[in-house]
Coordinates of C-alpha atoms in Angstrom, one line a residue:
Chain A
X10 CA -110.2 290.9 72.8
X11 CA -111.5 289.4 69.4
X12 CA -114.4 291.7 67.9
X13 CA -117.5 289.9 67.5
X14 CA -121.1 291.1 68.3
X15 CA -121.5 294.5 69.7
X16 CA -123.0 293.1 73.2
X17 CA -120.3 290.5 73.3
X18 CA -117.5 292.4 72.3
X19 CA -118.7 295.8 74.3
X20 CA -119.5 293.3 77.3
X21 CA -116.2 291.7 77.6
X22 CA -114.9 295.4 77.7
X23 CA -116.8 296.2 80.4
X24 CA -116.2 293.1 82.2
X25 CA -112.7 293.7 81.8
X26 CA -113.2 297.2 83.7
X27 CA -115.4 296.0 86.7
X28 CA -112.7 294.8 88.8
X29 CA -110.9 298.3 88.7
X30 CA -113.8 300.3 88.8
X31 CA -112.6 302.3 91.9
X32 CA -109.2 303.3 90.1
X33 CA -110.9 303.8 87.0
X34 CA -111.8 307.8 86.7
X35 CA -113.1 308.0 83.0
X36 CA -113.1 306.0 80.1
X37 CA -111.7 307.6 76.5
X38 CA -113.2 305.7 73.3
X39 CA -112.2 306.2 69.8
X40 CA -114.5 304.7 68.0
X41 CA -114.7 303.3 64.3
X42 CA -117.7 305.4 62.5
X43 CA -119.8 307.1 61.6
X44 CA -120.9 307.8 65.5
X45 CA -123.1 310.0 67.1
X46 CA -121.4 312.5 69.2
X47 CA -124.4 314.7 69.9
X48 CA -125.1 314.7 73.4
X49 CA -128.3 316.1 72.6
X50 CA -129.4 313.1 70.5
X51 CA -131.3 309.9 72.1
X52 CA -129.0 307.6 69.8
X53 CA -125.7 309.9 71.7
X54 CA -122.6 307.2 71.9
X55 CA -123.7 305.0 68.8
X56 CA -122.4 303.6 65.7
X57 CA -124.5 305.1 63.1
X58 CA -124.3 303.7 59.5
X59 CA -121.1 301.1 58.9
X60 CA -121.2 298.5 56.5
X61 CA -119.0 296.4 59.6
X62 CA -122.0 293.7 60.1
X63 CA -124.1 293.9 63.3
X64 CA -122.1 297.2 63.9
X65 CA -124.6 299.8 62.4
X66 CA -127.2 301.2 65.3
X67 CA -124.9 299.5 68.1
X68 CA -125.0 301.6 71.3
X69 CA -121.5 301.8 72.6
X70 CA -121.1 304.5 75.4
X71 CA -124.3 302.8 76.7
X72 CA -122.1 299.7 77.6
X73 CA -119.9 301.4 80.1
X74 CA -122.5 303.7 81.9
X75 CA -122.9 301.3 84.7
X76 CA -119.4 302.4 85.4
X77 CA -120.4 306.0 87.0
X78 CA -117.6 307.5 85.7
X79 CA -117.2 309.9 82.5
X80 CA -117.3 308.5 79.2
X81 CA -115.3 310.7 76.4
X82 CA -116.4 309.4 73.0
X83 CA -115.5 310.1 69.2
X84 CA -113.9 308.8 66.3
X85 CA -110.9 306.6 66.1
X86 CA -109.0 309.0 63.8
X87 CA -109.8 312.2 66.0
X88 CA -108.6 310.1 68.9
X89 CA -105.4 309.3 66.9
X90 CA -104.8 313.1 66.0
X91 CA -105.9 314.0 69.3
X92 CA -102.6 311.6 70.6
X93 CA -100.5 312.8 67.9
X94 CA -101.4 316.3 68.9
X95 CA -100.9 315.8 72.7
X96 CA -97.8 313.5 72.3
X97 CA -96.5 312.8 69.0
X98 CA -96.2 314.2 65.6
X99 CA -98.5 317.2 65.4
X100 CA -97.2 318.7 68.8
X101 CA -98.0 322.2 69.1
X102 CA -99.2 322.4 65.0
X103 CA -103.1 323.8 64.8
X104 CA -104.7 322.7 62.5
X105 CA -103.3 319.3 62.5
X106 CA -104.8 316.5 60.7
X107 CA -104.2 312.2 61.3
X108 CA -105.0 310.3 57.9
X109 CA -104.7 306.8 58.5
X110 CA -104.7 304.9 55.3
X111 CA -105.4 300.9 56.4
X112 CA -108.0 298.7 55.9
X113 CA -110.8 302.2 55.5
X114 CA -109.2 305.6 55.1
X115 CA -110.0 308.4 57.8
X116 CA -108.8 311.5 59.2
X117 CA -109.0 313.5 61.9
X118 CA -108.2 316.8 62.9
X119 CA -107.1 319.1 65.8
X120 CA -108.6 322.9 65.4
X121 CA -107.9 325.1 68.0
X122 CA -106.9 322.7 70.1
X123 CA -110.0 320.7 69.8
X124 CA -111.4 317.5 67.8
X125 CA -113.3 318.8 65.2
X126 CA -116.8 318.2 65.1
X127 CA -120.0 319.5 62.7
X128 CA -123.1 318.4 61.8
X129 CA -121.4 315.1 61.9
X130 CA -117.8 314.6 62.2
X131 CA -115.2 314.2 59.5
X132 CA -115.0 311.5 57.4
X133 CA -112.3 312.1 55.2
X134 CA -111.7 309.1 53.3
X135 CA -115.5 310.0 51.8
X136 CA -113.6 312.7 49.8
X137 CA -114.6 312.5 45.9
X138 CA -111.7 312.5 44.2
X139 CA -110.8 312.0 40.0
X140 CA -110.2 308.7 39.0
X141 CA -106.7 308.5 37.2
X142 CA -107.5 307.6 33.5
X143 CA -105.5 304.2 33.6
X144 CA -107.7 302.7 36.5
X145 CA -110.7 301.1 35.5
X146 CA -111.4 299.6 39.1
X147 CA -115.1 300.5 40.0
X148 CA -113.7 301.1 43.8
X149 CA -114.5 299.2 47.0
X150 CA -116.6 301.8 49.0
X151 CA -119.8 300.6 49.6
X152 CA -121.7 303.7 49.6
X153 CA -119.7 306.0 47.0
X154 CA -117.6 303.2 44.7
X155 CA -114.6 305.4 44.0
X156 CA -114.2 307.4 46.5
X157 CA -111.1 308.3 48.3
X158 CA -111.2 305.0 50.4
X159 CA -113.1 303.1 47.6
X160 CA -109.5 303.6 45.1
X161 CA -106.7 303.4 48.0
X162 CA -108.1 301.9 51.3
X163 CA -106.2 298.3 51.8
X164 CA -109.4 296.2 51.0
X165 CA -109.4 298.6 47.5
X166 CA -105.7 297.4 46.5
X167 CA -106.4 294.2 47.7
X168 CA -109.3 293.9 45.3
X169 CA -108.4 295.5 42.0
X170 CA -104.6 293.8 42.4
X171 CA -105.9 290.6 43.6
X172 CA -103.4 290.2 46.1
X173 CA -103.0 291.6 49.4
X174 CA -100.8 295.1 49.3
X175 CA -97.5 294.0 51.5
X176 CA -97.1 291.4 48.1
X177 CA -97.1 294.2 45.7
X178 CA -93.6 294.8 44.7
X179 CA -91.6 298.4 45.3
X180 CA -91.6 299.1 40.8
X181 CA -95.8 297.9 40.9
X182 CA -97.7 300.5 39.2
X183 CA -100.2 299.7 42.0
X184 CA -97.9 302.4 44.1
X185 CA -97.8 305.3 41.1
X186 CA -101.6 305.2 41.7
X187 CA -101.8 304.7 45.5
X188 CA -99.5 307.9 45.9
X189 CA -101.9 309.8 43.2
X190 CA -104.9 308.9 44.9
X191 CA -103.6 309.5 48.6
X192 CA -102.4 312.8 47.1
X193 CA -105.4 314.5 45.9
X194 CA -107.2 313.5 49.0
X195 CA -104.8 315.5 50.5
X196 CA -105.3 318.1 48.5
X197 CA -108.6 318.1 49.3
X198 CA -108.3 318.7 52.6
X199 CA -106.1 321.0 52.3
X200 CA -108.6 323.4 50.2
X201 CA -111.1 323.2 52.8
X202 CA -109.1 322.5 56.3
X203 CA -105.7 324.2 55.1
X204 CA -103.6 321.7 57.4
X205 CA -100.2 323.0 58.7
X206 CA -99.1 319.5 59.4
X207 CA -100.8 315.9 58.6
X208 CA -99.4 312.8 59.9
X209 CA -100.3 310.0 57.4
X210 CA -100.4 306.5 59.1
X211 CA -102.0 303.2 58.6
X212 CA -100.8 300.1 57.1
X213 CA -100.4 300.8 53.3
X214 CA -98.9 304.4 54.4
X215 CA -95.7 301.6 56.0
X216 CA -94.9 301.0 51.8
X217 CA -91.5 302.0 50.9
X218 CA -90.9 305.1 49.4
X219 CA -94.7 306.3 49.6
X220 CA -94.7 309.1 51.7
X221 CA -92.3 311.1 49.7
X222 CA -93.9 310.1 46.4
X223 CA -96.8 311.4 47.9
X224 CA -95.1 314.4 49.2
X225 CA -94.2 314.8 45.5
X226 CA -97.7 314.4 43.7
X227 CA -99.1 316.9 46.1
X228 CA -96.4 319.6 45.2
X229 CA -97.5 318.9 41.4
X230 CA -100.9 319.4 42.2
X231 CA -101.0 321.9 44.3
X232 CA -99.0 323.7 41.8
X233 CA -97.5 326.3 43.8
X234 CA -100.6 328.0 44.2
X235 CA -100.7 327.3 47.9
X236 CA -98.6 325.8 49.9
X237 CA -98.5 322.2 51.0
X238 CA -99.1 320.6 54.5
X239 CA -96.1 318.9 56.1
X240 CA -96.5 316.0 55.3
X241 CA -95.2 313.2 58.7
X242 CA -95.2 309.9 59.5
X243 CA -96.9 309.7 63.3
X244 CA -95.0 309.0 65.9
X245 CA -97.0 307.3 67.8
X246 CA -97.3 304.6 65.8
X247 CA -100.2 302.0 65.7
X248 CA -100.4 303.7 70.0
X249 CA -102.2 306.6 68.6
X250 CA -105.7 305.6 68.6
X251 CA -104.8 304.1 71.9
X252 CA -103.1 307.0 73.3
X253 CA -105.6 309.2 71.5
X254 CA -108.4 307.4 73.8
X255 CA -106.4 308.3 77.2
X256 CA -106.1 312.0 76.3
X257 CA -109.9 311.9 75.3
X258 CA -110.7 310.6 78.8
X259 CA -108.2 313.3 80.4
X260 CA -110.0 315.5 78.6
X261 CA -113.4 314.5 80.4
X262 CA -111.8 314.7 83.3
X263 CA -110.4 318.2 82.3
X264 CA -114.2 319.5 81.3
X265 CA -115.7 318.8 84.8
X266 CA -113.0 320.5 86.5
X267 CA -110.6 317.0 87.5
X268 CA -106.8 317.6 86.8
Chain B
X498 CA -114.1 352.6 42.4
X499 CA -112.5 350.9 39.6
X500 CA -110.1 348.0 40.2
X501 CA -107.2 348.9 37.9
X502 CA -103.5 348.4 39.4
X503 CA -102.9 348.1 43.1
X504 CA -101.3 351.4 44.1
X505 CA -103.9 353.4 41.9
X506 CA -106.6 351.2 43.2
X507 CA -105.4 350.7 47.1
X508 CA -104.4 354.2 46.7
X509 CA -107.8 355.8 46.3
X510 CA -109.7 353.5 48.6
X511 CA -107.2 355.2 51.1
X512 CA -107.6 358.9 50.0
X513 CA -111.3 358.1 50.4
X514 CA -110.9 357.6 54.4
X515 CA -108.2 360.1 54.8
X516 CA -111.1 362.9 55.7
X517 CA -112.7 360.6 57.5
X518 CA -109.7 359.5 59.9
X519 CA -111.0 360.9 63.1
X520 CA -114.0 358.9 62.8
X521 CA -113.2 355.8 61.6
X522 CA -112.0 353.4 64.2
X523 CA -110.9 349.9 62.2
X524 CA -110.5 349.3 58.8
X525 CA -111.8 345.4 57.7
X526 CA -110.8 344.1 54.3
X527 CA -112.1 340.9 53.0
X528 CA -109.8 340.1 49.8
X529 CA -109.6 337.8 47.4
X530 CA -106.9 335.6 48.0
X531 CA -104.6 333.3 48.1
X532 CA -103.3 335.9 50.8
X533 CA -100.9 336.1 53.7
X534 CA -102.8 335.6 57.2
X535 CA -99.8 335.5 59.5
X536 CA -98.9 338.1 61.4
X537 CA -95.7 336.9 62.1
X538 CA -94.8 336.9 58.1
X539 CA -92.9 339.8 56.7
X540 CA -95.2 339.6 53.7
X541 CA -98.8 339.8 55.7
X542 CA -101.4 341.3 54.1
X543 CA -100.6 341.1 50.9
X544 CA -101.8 339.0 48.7
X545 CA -99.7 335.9 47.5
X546 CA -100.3 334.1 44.0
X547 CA -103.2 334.9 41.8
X548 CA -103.9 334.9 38.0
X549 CA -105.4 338.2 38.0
X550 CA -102.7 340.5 36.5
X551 CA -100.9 343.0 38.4
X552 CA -101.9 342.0 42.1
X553 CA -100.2 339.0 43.2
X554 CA -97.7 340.2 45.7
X555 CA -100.0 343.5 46.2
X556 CA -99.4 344.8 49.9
X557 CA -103.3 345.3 50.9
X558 CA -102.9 346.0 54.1
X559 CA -99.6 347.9 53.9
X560 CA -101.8 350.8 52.1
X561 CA -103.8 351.7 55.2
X562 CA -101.6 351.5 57.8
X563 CA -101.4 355.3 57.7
X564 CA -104.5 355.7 59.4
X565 CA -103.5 354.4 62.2
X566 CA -106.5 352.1 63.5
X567 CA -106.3 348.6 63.2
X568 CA -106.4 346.5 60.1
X569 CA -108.5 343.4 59.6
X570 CA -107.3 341.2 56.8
X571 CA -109.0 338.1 56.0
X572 CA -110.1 336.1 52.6
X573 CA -113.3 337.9 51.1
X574 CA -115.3 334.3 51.7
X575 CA -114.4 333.9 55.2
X576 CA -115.4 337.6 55.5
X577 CA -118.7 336.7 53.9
X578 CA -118.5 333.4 56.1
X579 CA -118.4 335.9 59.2
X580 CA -121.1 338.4 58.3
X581 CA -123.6 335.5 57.3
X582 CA -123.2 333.8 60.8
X583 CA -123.4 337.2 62.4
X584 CA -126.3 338.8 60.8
X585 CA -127.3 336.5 57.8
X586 CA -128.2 332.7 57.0
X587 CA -125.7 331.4 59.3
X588 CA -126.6 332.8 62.5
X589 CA -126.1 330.4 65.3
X590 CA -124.9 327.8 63.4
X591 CA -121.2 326.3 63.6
X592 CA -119.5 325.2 62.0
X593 CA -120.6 327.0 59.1
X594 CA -119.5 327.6 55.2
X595 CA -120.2 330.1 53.0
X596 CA -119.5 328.9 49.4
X597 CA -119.6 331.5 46.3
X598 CA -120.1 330.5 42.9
X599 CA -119.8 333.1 40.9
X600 CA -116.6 334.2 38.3
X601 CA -114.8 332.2 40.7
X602 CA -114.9 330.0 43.1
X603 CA -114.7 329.8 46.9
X604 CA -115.6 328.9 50.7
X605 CA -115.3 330.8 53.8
X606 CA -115.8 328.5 57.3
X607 CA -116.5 329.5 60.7
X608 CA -115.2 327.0 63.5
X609 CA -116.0 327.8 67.0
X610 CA -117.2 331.2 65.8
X611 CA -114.1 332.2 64.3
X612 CA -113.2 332.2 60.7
X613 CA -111.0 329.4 59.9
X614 CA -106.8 329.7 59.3
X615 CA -104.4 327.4 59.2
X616 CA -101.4 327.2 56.8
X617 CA -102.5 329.7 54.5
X618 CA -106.6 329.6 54.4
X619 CA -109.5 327.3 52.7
X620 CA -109.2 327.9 49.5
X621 CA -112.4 325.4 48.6
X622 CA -112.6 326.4 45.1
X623 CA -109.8 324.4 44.4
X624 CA -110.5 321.0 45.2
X625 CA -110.1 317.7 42.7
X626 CA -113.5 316.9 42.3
X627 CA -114.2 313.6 39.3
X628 CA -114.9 314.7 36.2
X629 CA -118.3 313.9 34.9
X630 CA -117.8 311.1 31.8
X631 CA -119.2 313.4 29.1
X632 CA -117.5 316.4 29.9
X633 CA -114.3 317.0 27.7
X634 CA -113.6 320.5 28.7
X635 CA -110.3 320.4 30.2
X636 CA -111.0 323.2 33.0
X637 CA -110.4 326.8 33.4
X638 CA -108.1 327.1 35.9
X639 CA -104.4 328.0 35.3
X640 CA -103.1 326.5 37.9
X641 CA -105.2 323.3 38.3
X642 CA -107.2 323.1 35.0
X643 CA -110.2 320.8 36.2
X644 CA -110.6 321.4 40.0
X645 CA -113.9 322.5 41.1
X646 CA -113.4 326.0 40.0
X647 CA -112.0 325.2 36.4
X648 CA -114.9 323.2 36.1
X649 CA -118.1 325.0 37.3
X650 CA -116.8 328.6 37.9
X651 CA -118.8 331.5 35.6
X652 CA -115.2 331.4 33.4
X653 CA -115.8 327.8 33.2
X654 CA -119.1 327.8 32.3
X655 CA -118.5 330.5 29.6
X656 CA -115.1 328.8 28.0
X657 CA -116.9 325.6 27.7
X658 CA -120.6 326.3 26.1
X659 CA -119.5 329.6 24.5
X660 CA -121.6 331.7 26.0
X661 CA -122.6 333.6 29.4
X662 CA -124.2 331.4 31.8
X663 CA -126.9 333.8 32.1
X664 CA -128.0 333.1 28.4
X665 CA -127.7 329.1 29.0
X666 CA -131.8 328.1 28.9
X667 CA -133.0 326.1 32.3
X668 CA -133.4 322.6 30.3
X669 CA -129.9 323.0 29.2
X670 CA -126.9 319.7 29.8
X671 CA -125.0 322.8 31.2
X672 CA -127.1 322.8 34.0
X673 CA -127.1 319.2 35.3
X674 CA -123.7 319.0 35.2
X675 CA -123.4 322.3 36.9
X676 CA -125.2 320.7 39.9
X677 CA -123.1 317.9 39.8
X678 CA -120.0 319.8 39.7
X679 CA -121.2 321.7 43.1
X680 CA -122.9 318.6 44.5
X681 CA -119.0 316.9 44.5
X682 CA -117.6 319.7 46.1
X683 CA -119.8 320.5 48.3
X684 CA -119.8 316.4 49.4
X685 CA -115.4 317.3 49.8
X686 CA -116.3 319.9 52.0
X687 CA -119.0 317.8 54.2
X688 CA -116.4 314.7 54.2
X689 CA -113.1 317.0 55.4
X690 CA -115.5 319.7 57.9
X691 CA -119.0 318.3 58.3
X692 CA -120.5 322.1 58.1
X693 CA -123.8 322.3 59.9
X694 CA -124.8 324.4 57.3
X695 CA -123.5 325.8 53.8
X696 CA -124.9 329.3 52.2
X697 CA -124.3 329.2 48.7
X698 CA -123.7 332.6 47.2
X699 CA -122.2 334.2 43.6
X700 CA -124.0 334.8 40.3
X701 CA -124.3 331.4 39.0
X702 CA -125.8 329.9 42.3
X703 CA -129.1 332.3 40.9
X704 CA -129.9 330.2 38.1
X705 CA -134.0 328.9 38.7
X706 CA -133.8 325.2 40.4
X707 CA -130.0 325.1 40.8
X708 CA -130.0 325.3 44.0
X709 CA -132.7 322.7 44.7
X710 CA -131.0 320.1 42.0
X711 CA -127.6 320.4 44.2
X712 CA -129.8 319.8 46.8
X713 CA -130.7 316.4 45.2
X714 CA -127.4 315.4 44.2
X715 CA -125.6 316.0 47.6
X716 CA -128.1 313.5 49.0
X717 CA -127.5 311.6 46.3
X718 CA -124.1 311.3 46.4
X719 CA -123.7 311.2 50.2
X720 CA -125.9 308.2 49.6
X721 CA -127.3 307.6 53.4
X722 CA -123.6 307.6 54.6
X723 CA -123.6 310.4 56.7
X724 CA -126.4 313.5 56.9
X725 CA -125.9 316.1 54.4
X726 CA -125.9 319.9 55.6
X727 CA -127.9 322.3 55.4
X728 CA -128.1 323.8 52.2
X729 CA -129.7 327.6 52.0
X730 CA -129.3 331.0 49.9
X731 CA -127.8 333.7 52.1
X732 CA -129.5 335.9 53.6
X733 CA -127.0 339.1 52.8
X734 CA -127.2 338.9 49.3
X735 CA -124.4 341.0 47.7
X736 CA -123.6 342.8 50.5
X737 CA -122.2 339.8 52.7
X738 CA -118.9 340.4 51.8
X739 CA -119.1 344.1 52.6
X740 CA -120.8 343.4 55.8
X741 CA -118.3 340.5 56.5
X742 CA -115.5 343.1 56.4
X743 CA -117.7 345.1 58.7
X744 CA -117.2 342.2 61.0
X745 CA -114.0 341.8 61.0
X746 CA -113.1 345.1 62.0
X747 CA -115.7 344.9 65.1
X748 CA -113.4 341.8 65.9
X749 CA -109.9 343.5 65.3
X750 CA -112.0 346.1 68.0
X751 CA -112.7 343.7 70.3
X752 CA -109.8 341.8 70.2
X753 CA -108.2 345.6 71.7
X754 CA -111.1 345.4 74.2
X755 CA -112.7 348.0 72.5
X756 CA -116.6 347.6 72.2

């Protein structure tokens, strides 16, 4: 379905649902966010603050209430590791962390056994990271200029390279600085998380050679004083968030005692 | 007693207990780290790489298992973490951080009231964080030069300005930046955990208005993206360390089922 307005796009969602309401026992979303995942909270099952336009405030778990049936709700990226954890690459690895590097950067993670949640919920590709000396690029994130997403998210190549990432060729020094930048945001979660595993997907992650160069950069900067994350392509593919969204719904089920 | 070199120091915190042995019913130790957490490892409990001469690959543990009563091993921040949420500033709150700024650098979490593992352990002190444009001091730390530590630790503060940080005067350029040192990694730590709450601890943290002035550049920073945690002094004061060991022996008690 083509993402337009919230009530249009949520609506045709829950449209599509109606006719299977009876076999339908819960509904998983992973959700682009920020979101509010505090059941306490009167805006519970929103998009908070997203520069996405007519996204911010839009109430999503209120479109599928009529349903009757559990609604699981979080973030797309703790859906995806949620998946990969179940199902793919982060089997039987906690902590466990899905980075998706595509259009925005995110990341979820698995800790024991659970999507983690705070006062909010991660948001990974926030991470403040050094800009490398050569790039002058201002970065692309709305709220924080250079932040992790603002240097390396798709929309960020795509803008300081002027064409679209897929066209950069393999020598491009576009990719030296795209495995820097994905590396110390690594490294950044890996001082404060420490990660056994993290699946890196996405569409820029799908570059040749860039997962081992950035298996390399964060050797170097780690520097031995602790030891890396595995560092894994998912192998769930672009199913995880999908996939992610079933085993949140499962685990609604789970909660209130339905196997 | 006096830290000199690991047998002679281990050594007499051991002849210290020996009298007591009948009575004493766990040993905790929270250690500075990086440190070997998994049981299954034939080096756990000592500790693994550190500049401080002498200790890296010093077997902590190894020197009390002659009393014969279980030995709790964890980092001295997640120890600190752990007495703060038990008895201190972090009581009821999860997840929560406790971040000391002091001759070095680092974060203790607690996640569904446990303190947080995974590959090795946080080591937060250690995150990139950007470098501020009119800093040139290339960073105190051997291993990473300008992560947050090398940057804004009490070593850093001294090998940059030339003198204690104690003796640096509250209108001082060391101080701004200082705030915005902690401000970035305390934005890291709120992107990759989103901490309900982060007790800031160590020497330097005692400076008048620091506190307040990271206050203002977290929100600053954060810019309206998502909420920024809680940011308080702890409530233990020196002694959350040595109560967080206290802690962790209770656990290591109750993990045995004894209460």
């Amino acid at each position: 379905m083509p993402t337009t307005t919230p009530p249009e796009t949520l609506g045709r969602v829950a449209d599509f649902l109606r006719p299977y309401a009876e076999r339908v026992a819960a509904v998983g979303i992973a959700c682009f966010g920020p979101i509010d995942l505090d059941r306490g909270s009167p805006t519970f099952g929103w998009i908070t603050t997203t520069p996405k336009p007519g996204w911010a405030r839009a109430d999503v778990v209120g479109a599928f209430r009529a349903l009757g049936v559990p609604v699981a709700f979080d973030t797309d990226v703790n859906g995806a590791a949620l998946g990969e954890h179940r199902w793919g690459a982060g089997r039987g690895v906690d902590p466990f962390v899905y980075l998706t590097v595509g259009t925005g950067i995110g990341g979820g993670a698995i800790v024991n056994g659970r999507p983690l949640h705070g006062l909010v919920h991660p948001e990974m590709g926030h991470v403040p990271i050094p800009r490398d000396p050569a790039d002058s690029f201002a970065g692309a994130c709305p709220y924080h200029g250079g932040c992790l997403e603002g240097l390396a998210s798709a929309v960020a190549l795509r803008a300081r390279w002027g064409t679209a990432p897929e066209a950069l060729p393999a020598g491009h020094e576009a990719w030296r600085l795209q495995a820097r930048y994905v590396a110390l945001g690594i490294v950044a979660i890996t001082a404060v998380l420490s990660p056994r595993r993290i699946a890196l997907g996405g569409g820029v992650m799908g570059a040749a050679g860039l997962l081992e160069r950035v298996r390399r950069d964060v050797a170097d900067t780690l520097a031995g004083y602790v030891r890396a994350p595995e560092l894994v392509a998912p192998a769930l593919g672009e199913r995880a968030g999908v996939l992610g969204a079933v085993a949140l719904a499962q685990e609604a089920l789970a909660e209130r005692g339905v196997q």
